[in-house]
Amino acid sequence: MEDDAKVFRDYLLFTVPHITVFAGALFGLMILLGLNVNLSVGIFSFIYGLMLSILALVIRPHVSRLKLYWLFFLFSLALIGAGVAIMFVVFS
């Protein structure tokens, strides 16, 4: 495994679980506060995607040559788009 792939793996292993727990806790709080479930899912998707894309932008100088990095970045942008789309459907 090349060095860039190891760096990318380490970033993901040590940061994505923390981001997932934080976004999940926010989702749980929204459900406990009685927000609409669809709205909560949209907000969760938006926040989770936003945090993952911030992570992707932070590690970009180290691993931007990897195709897996670009897939991860596109996935985080897709989560943001899905969250916005869900919230748009809820409010329309």
Short mmCIF file of the N, C-alpha and C atoms (twelve columns), coordinates in Angstrom:
data_MODEL
# 
_entry.id   MODEL 
# 
loop_
_atom_site.group_PDB 
_atom_site.id 
_atom_site.type_symbol 
_atom_site.label_atom_id 
_atom_site.label_alt_id 
_atom_site.label_comp_id 
_atom_site.label_asym_id 
_atom_site.label_seq_id 
_atom_site.Cartn_x 
_atom_site.Cartn_y 
_atom_site.Cartn_z 
_atom_site.pdbx_PDB_model_num 
ATOM 1   N N  . MET A 1  0.855   -1.177 0.000  1 
ATOM 2   C CA . MET A 1  0.000   0.000  0.000  1 
ATOM 3   C C  . MET A 1  0.894   1.232  0.000  1 
ATOM 4   N N  . GLU A 2  0.580   2.165  -0.886 1 
ATOM 5   C CA . GLU A 2  1.418   3.348  -0.957 1 
ATOM 6   C C  . GLU A 2  1.141   4.273  0.229  1 
ATOM 7   N N  . ASP A 3  2.045   5.211  0.446  1 
ATOM 8   C CA . ASP A 3  1.966   6.085  1.615  1 
ATOM 9   C C  . ASP A 3  0.707   6.941  1.628  1 
ATOM 10  N N  . ASP A 4  0.287   7.454  0.463  1 
ATOM 11  C CA . ASP A 4  -0.925  8.280  0.414  1 
ATOM 12  C C  . ASP A 4  -2.149  7.480  0.844  1 
ATOM 13  N N  . ALA A 5  -2.215  6.232  0.419  1 
ATOM 14  C CA . ALA A 5  -3.353  5.391  0.788  1 
ATOM 15  C C  . ALA A 5  -3.352  5.119  2.294  1 
ATOM 16  N N  . LYS A 6  -2.178  4.945  2.883  1 
ATOM 17  C CA . LYS A 6  -2.100  4.738  4.330  1 
ATOM 18  C C  . LYS A 6  -2.530  5.981  5.098  1 
ATOM 19  N N  . VAL A 7  -2.115  7.132  4.638  1 
ATOM 20  C CA . VAL A 7  -2.508  8.390  5.274  1 
ATOM 21  C C  . VAL A 7  -4.020  8.562  5.187  1 
ATOM 22  N N  . PHE A 8  -4.597  8.297  4.016  1 
ATOM 23  C CA . PHE A 8  -6.038  8.420  3.822  1 
ATOM 24  C C  . PHE A 8  -6.789  7.446  4.730  1 
ATOM 25  N N  . ARG A 9  -6.320  6.216  4.785  1 
ATOM 26  C CA . ARG A 9  -6.942  5.216  5.654  1 
ATOM 27  C C  . ARG A 9  -6.903  5.657  7.111  1 
ATOM 28  N N  . ASP A 10 -5.769  6.173  7.553  1 
ATOM 29  C CA . ASP A 10 -5.642  6.601  8.944  1 
ATOM 30  C C  . ASP A 10 -6.558  7.784  9.260  1 
ATOM 31  N N  . TYR A 11 -6.637  8.740  8.340  1 
ATOM 32  C CA . TYR A 11 -7.558  9.865  8.546  1 
ATOM 33  C C  . TYR A 11 -8.985  9.359  8.697  1 
ATOM 34  N N  . LEU A 12 -9.379  8.460  7.820  1 
ATOM 35  C CA . LEU A 12 -10.755 7.962  7.875  1 
ATOM 36  C C  . LEU A 12 -11.012 7.135  9.129  1 
ATOM 37  N N  . LEU A 13 -10.057 6.303  9.497  1 
ATOM 38  C CA . LEU A 13 -10.250 5.447  10.673 1 
ATOM 39  C C  . LEU A 13 -10.364 6.240  11.967 1 
ATOM 40  N N  . PHE A 14 -9.676  7.348  12.065 1 
ATOM 41  C CA . PHE A 14 -9.647  8.083  13.325 1 
ATOM 42  C C  . PHE A 14 -10.580 9.288  13.376 1 
ATOM 43  N N  . THR A 15 -11.202 9.657  12.261 1 
ATOM 44  C CA . THR A 15 -12.086 10.824 12.307 1 
ATOM 45  C C  . THR A 15 -13.530 10.516 11.943 1 
ATOM 46  N N  . VAL A 16 -13.771 9.654  10.981 1 
ATOM 47  C CA . VAL A 16 -15.146 9.386  10.544 1 
ATOM 48  C C  . VAL A 16 -16.010 8.814  11.673 1 
ATOM 49  N N  . PRO A 17 -15.519 7.907  12.529 1 
ATOM 50  C CA . PRO A 17 -16.380 7.451  13.623 1 
ATOM 51  C C  . PRO A 17 -16.826 8.580  14.556 1 
ATOM 52  N N  . HIS A 18 -15.951 9.533  14.813 1 
ATOM 53  C CA . HIS A 18 -16.322 10.648 15.683 1 
ATOM 54  C C  . HIS A 18 -17.384 11.530 15.012 1 
ATOM 55  N N  . ILE A 19 -17.218 11.767 13.729 1 
ATOM 56  C CA . ILE A 19 -18.198 12.565 12.992 1 
ATOM 57  C C  . ILE A 19 -19.539 11.846 12.957 1 
ATOM 58  N N  . THR A 20 -19.521 10.534 12.775 1 
ATOM 59  C CA . THR A 20 -20.751 9.751  12.727 1 
ATOM 60  C C  . THR A 20 -21.482 9.799  14.058 1 
ATOM 61  N N  . VAL A 21 -20.763 9.654  15.150 1 
ATOM 62  C CA . VAL A 21 -21.391 9.696  16.477 1 
ATOM 63  C C  . VAL A 21 -21.966 11.079 16.747 1 
ATOM 64  N N  . PHE A 22 -21.253 12.134 16.391 1 
ATOM 65  C CA . PHE A 22 -21.754 13.487 16.626 1 
ATOM 66  C C  . PHE A 22 -23.019 13.759 15.814 1 
ATOM 67  N N  . ALA A 23 -23.000 13.414 14.524 1 
ATOM 68  C CA . ALA A 23 -24.180 13.640 13.681 1 
ATOM 69  C C  . ALA A 23 -25.345 12.771 14.141 1 
ATOM 70  N N  . GLY A 24 -25.059 11.558 14.564 1 
ATOM 71  C CA . GLY A 24 -26.115 10.677 15.081 1 
ATOM 72  C C  . GLY A 24 -26.713 11.203 16.369 1 
ATOM 73  N N  . ALA A 25 -25.883 11.788 17.217 1 
ATOM 74  C CA . ALA A 25 -26.398 12.376 18.456 1 
ATOM 75  C C  . ALA A 25 -27.308 13.565 18.156 1 
ATOM 76  N N  . LEU A 26 -26.932 14.377 17.187 1 
ATOM 77  C CA . LEU A 26 -27.800 15.488 16.785 1 
ATOM 78  C C  . LEU A 26 -29.121 14.974 16.220 1 
ATOM 79  N N  . PHE A 27 -29.062 13.901 15.439 1 
ATOM 80  C CA . PHE A 27 -30.281 13.296 14.904 1 
ATOM 81  C C  . PHE A 27 -31.177 12.790 16.040 1 
ATOM 82  N N  . GLY A 28 -30.587 12.132 17.007 1 
ATOM 83  C CA . GLY A 28 -31.356 11.651 18.155 1 
ATOM 84  C C  . GLY A 28 -31.998 12.780 18.941 1 
ATOM 85  N N  . LEU A 29 -31.268 13.878 19.122 1 
ATOM 86  C CA . LEU A 29 -31.836 15.029 19.821 1 
ATOM 87  C C  . LEU A 29 -33.010 15.627 19.056 1 
ATOM 88  N N  . MET A 30 -32.884 15.680 17.741 1 
ATOM 89  C CA . MET A 30 -33.989 16.221 16.946 1 
ATOM 90  C C  . MET A 30 -35.230 15.344 17.065 1 
ATOM 91  N N  . ILE A 31 -35.026 14.035 17.089 1 
ATOM 92  C CA . ILE A 31 -36.158 13.113 17.244 1 
ATOM 93  C C  . ILE A 31 -36.773 13.275 18.634 1 
ATOM 94  N N  . LEU A 32 -35.927 13.367 19.661 1 
ATOM 95  C CA . LEU A 32 -36.441 13.533 21.025 1 
ATOM 96  C C  . LEU A 32 -37.178 14.857 21.208 1 
ATOM 97  N N  . LEU A 33 -36.762 15.889 20.482 1 
ATOM 98  C CA . LEU A 33 -37.435 17.182 20.579 1 
ATOM 99  C C  . LEU A 33 -38.744 17.215 19.795 1 
ATOM 100 N N  . GLY A 34 -39.032 16.171 19.052 1 
ATOM 101 C CA . GLY A 34 -40.305 16.062 18.369 1 
ATOM 102 C C  . GLY A 34 -40.343 16.658 16.977 1 
ATOM 103 N N  . LEU A 35 -39.196 16.870 16.354 1 
ATOM 104 C CA . LEU A 35 -39.181 17.366 14.986 1 
ATOM 105 C C  . LEU A 35 -39.724 16.302 14.047 1 
ATOM 106 N N  . ASN A 36 -40.210 16.746 12.925 1 
ATOM 107 C CA . ASN A 36 -40.674 15.836 11.890 1 
ATOM 108 C C  . ASN A 36 -39.521 14.895 11.509 1 
ATOM 109 N N  . VAL A 37 -39.822 13.618 11.337 1 
ATOM 110 C CA . VAL A 37 -38.765 12.645 11.054 1 
ATOM 111 C C  . VAL A 37 -38.087 12.951 9.723  1 
ATOM 112 N N  . ASN A 38 -38.858 13.303 8.712  1 
ATOM 113 C CA . ASN A 38 -38.254 13.604 7.412  1 
ATOM 114 C C  . ASN A 38 -37.351 14.834 7.486  1 
ATOM 115 N N  . LEU A 39 -37.779 15.834 8.220  1 
ATOM 116 C CA . LEU A 39 -36.942 17.019 8.404  1 
ATOM 117 C C  . LEU A 39 -35.666 16.660 9.162  1 
ATOM 118 N N  . SER A 40 -35.793 15.817 10.175 1 
ATOM 119 C CA . SER A 40 -34.619 15.389 10.944 1 
ATOM 120 C C  . SER A 40 -33.627 14.627 10.068 1 
ATOM 121 N N  . VAL A 41 -34.138 13.779 9.197  1 
ATOM 122 C CA . VAL A 41 -33.262 13.026 8.289  1 
ATOM 123 C C  . VAL A 41 -32.556 13.974 7.323  1 
ATOM 124 N N  . GLY A 42 -33.273 14.974 6.824  1 
ATOM 125 C CA . GLY A 42 -32.662 15.948 5.926  1 
ATOM 126 C C  . GLY A 42 -31.571 16.746 6.607  1 
ATOM 127 N N  . ILE A 43 -31.833 17.193 7.823  1 
ATOM 128 C CA . ILE A 43 -30.825 17.951 8.576  1 
ATOM 129 C C  . ILE A 43 -29.626 17.067 8.897  1 
ATOM 130 N N  . PHE A 44 -29.900 15.819 9.290  1 
ATOM 131 C CA . PHE A 44 -28.817 14.873 9.580  1 
ATOM 132 C C  . PHE A 44 -27.937 14.667 8.353  1 
ATOM 133 N N  . SER A 45 -28.555 14.428 7.213  1 
ATOM 134 C CA . SER A 45 -27.795 14.188 5.988  1 
ATOM 135 C C  . SER A 45 -26.964 15.410 5.626  1 
ATOM 136 N N  . PHE A 46 -27.542 16.595 5.758  1 
ATOM 137 C CA . PHE A 46 -26.821 17.819 5.435  1 
ATOM 138 C C  . PHE A 46 -25.625 18.023 6.369  1 
ATOM 139 N N  . ILE A 47 -25.845 17.872 7.674  1 
ATOM 140 C CA . ILE A 47 -24.764 18.088 8.644  1 
ATOM 141 C C  . ILE A 47 -23.672 17.032 8.491  1 
ATOM 142 N N  . TYR A 48 -24.074 15.782 8.312  1 
ATOM 143 C CA . TYR A 48 -23.097 14.701 8.155  1 
ATOM 144 C C  . TYR A 48 -22.262 14.912 6.893  1 
ATOM 145 N N  . GLY A 49 -22.917 15.254 5.795  1 
ATOM 146 C CA . GLY A 49 -22.189 15.515 4.557  1 
ATOM 147 C C  . GLY A 49 -21.282 16.725 4.665  1 
ATOM 148 N N  . LEU A 50 -21.752 17.763 5.348  1 
ATOM 149 C CA . LEU A 50 -20.939 18.968 5.528  1 
ATOM 150 C C  . LEU A 50 -19.682 18.662 6.337  1 
ATOM 151 N N  . MET A 51 -19.840 17.907 7.404  1 
ATOM 152 C CA . MET A 51 -18.676 17.576 8.233  1 
ATOM 153 C C  . MET A 51 -17.703 16.665 7.487  1 
ATOM 154 N N  . LEU A 52 -18.225 15.721 6.702  1 
ATOM 155 C CA . LEU A 52 -17.340 14.859 5.920  1 
ATOM 156 C C  . LEU A 52 -16.625 15.639 4.820  1 
ATOM 157 N N  . SER A 53 -17.315 16.601 4.223  1 
ATOM 158 C CA . SER A 53 -16.650 17.392 3.179  1 
ATOM 159 C C  . SER A 53 -15.588 18.312 3.778  1 
ATOM 160 N N  . ILE A 54 -15.815 18.826 4.977  1 
ATOM 161 C CA . ILE A 54 -14.777 19.613 5.653  1 
ATOM 162 C C  . ILE A 54 -13.560 18.737 5.918  1 
ATOM 163 N N  . LEU A 55 -13.796 17.510 6.371  1 
ATOM 164 C CA . LEU A 55 -12.694 16.570 6.575  1 
ATOM 165 C C  . LEU A 55 -11.957 16.321 5.259  1 
ATOM 166 N N  . ALA A 56 -12.705 16.137 4.177  1 
ATOM 167 C CA . ALA A 56 -12.079 15.880 2.880  1 
ATOM 168 C C  . ALA A 56 -11.237 17.068 2.427  1 
ATOM 169 N N  . LEU A 57 -11.701 18.270 2.690  1 
ATOM 170 C CA . LEU A 57 -10.925 19.446 2.302  1 
ATOM 171 C C  . LEU A 57 -9.670  19.607 3.160  1 
ATOM 172 N N  . VAL A 58 -9.736  19.175 4.410  1 
ATOM 173 C CA . VAL A 58 -8.567  19.261 5.288  1 
ATOM 174 C C  . VAL A 58 -7.476  18.291 4.834  1 
ATOM 175 N N  . ILE A 59 -7.867  17.087 4.425  1 
ATOM 176 C CA . ILE A 59 -6.859  16.088 4.060  1 
ATOM 177 C C  . ILE A 59 -6.480  16.150 2.578  1 
ATOM 178 N N  . ARG A 60 -7.091  17.056 1.825  1 
ATOM 179 C CA . ARG A 60 -6.835  17.141 0.386  1 
ATOM 180 C C  . ARG A 60 -5.361  17.298 0.020  1 
ATOM 181 N N  . PRO A 61 -4.593  18.157 0.690  1 
ATOM 182 C CA . PRO A 61 -3.183  18.293 0.279  1 
ATOM 183 C C  . PRO A 61 -2.377  16.995 0.387  1 
ATOM 184 N N  . HIS A 62 -2.815  16.100 1.249  1 
ATOM 185 C CA . HIS A 62 -2.054  14.871 1.465  1 
ATOM 186 C C  . HIS A 62 -2.423  13.755 0.492  1 
ATOM 187 N N  . VAL A 63 -3.696  13.682 0.107  1 
ATOM 188 C CA . VAL A 63 -4.165  12.499 -0.616 1 
ATOM 189 C C  . VAL A 63 -4.948  12.821 -1.886 1 
ATOM 190 N N  . SER A 64 -4.778  13.982 -2.441 1 
ATOM 191 C CA . SER A 64 -5.605  14.383 -3.580 1 
ATOM 192 C C  . SER A 64 -5.348  13.568 -4.846 1 
ATOM 193 N N  . ARG A 65 -4.279  12.793 -4.884 1 
ATOM 194 C CA . ARG A 65 -3.986  11.987 -6.073 1 
ATOM 195 C C  . ARG A 65 -4.759  10.673 -6.109 1 
ATOM 196 N N  . LEU A 66 -5.384  10.297 -4.997 1 
ATOM 197 C CA . LEU A 66 -6.091  9.023  -4.931 1 
ATOM 198 C C  . LEU A 66 -7.501  9.129  -5.504 1 
ATOM 199 N N  . LYS A 67 -7.897  8.121  -6.274 1 
ATOM 200 C CA . LYS A 67 -9.268  8.077  -6.787 1 
ATOM 201 C C  . LYS A 67 -10.265 7.845  -5.651 1 
ATOM 202 N N  . LEU A 68 -9.849  7.088  -4.653 1 
ATOM 203 C CA . LEU A 68 -10.725 6.819  -3.519 1 
ATOM 204 C C  . LEU A 68 -11.050 8.103  -2.753 1 
ATOM 205 N N  . TYR A 69 -10.094 9.015  -2.694 1 
ATOM 206 C CA . TYR A 69 -10.348 10.305 -2.057 1 
ATOM 207 C C  . TYR A 69 -11.444 11.057 -2.789 1 
ATOM 208 N N  . TRP A 70 -11.389 11.083 -4.115 1 
ATOM 209 C CA . TRP A 70 -12.388 11.815 -4.891 1 
ATOM 210 C C  . TRP A 70 -13.758 11.163 -4.771 1 
ATOM 211 N N  . LEU A 71 -13.806 9.840  -4.655 1 
ATOM 212 C CA . LEU A 71 -15.084 9.161  -4.413 1 
ATOM 213 C C  . LEU A 71 -15.650 9.540  -3.049 1 
ATOM 214 N N  . PHE A 72 -14.781 9.609  -2.060 1 
ATOM 215 C CA . PHE A 72 -15.202 10.021 -0.719 1 
ATOM 216 C C  . PHE A 72 -15.732 11.452 -0.735 1 
ATOM 217 N N  . PHE A 73 -15.051 12.339 -1.440 1 
ATOM 218 C CA . PHE A 73 -15.475 13.727 -1.525 1 
ATOM 219 C C  . PHE A 73 -16.818 13.850 -2.261 1 
ATOM 220 N N  . LEU A 74 -16.981 13.112 -3.348 1 
ATOM 221 C CA . LEU A 74 -18.255 13.129 -4.067 1 
ATOM 222 C C  . LEU A 74 -19.383 12.549 -3.219 1 
ATOM 223 N N  . PHE A 75 -19.081 11.522 -2.432 1 
ATOM 224 C CA . PHE A 75 -20.086 10.958 -1.535 1 
ATOM 225 C C  . PHE A 75 -20.527 11.989 -0.498 1 
ATOM 226 N N  . SER A 76 -19.586 12.738 0.054  1 
ATOM 227 C CA . SER A 76 -19.952 13.756 1.038  1 
ATOM 228 C C  . SER A 76 -20.778 14.868 0.397  1 
ATOM 229 N N  . LEU A 77 -20.452 15.243 -0.833 1 
ATOM 230 C CA . LEU A 77 -21.260 16.238 -1.535 1 
ATOM 231 C C  . LEU A 77 -22.645 15.699 -1.870 1 
ATOM 232 N N  . ALA A 78 -22.734 14.408 -2.180 1 
ATOM 233 C CA . ALA A 78 -24.035 13.786 -2.438 1 
ATOM 234 C C  . ALA A 78 -24.898 13.790 -1.179 1 
ATOM 235 N N  . LEU A 79 -24.290 13.584 -0.014 1 
ATOM 236 C CA . LEU A 79 -25.044 13.647 1.240  1 
ATOM 237 C C  . LEU A 79 -25.589 15.049 1.480  1 
ATOM 238 N N  . ILE A 80 -24.793 16.060 1.181  1 
ATOM 239 C CA . ILE A 80 -25.264 17.440 1.326  1 
ATOM 240 C C  . ILE A 80 -26.432 17.688 0.377  1 
ATOM 241 N N  . GLY A 81 -26.283 17.268 -0.863 1 
ATOM 242 C CA . GLY A 81 -27.358 17.445 -1.840 1 
ATOM 243 C C  . GLY A 81 -28.624 16.701 -1.451 1 
ATOM 244 N N  . ALA A 82 -28.474 15.485 -0.942 1 
ATOM 245 C CA . ALA A 82 -29.640 14.716 -0.519 1 
ATOM 246 C C  . ALA A 82 -30.334 15.392 0.663  1 
ATOM 247 N N  . GLY A 83 -29.544 15.927 1.586  1 
ATOM 248 C CA . GLY A 83 -30.137 16.627 2.727  1 
ATOM 249 C C  . GLY A 83 -30.915 17.856 2.310  1 
ATOM 250 N N  . VAL A 84 -30.356 18.616 1.382  1 
ATOM 251 C CA . VAL A 84 -31.052 19.810 0.878  1 
ATOM 252 C C  . VAL A 84 -32.323 19.399 0.140  1 
ATOM 253 N N  . ALA A 85 -32.245 18.335 -0.662 1 
ATOM 254 C CA . ALA A 85 -33.419 17.871 -1.402 1 
ATOM 255 C C  . ALA A 85 -34.520 17.394 -0.453 1 
ATOM 256 N N  . ILE A 86 -34.157 16.661 0.575  1 
ATOM 257 C CA . ILE A 86 -35.153 16.178 1.540  1 
ATOM 258 C C  . ILE A 86 -35.800 17.348 2.262  1 
ATOM 259 N N  . MET A 87 -34.995 18.322 2.688  1 
ATOM 260 C CA . MET A 87 -35.575 19.478 3.363  1 
ATOM 261 C C  . MET A 87 -36.456 20.301 2.421  1 
ATOM 262 N N  . PHE A 88 -36.084 20.371 1.148  1 
ATOM 263 C CA . PHE A 88 -36.906 21.070 0.172  1 
ATOM 264 C C  . PHE A 88 -38.265 20.386 0.012  1 
ATOM 265 N N  . VAL A 89 -38.258 19.047 -0.030 1 
ATOM 266 C CA . VAL A 89 -39.517 18.302 -0.157 1 
ATOM 267 C C  . VAL A 89 -40.377 18.491 1.090  1 
ATOM 268 N N  . VAL A 90 -39.756 18.511 2.259  1 
ATOM 269 C CA . VAL A 90 -40.507 18.670 3.510  1 
ATOM 270 C C  . VAL A 90 -41.169 20.036 3.562  1 
ATOM 271 N N  . PHE A 91 -40.464 21.075 3.128  1 
ATOM 272 C CA . PHE A 91 -40.997 22.431 3.242  1 
ATOM 273 C C  . PHE A 91 -41.907 22.831 2.081  1 
ATOM 274 N N  . SER A 92 -41.954 22.018 1.029  1 
ATOM 275 C CA . SER A 92 -42.829 22.394 -0.086 1 
ATOM 276 C C  . SER A 92 -44.175 21.699 -0.024 1 
# 
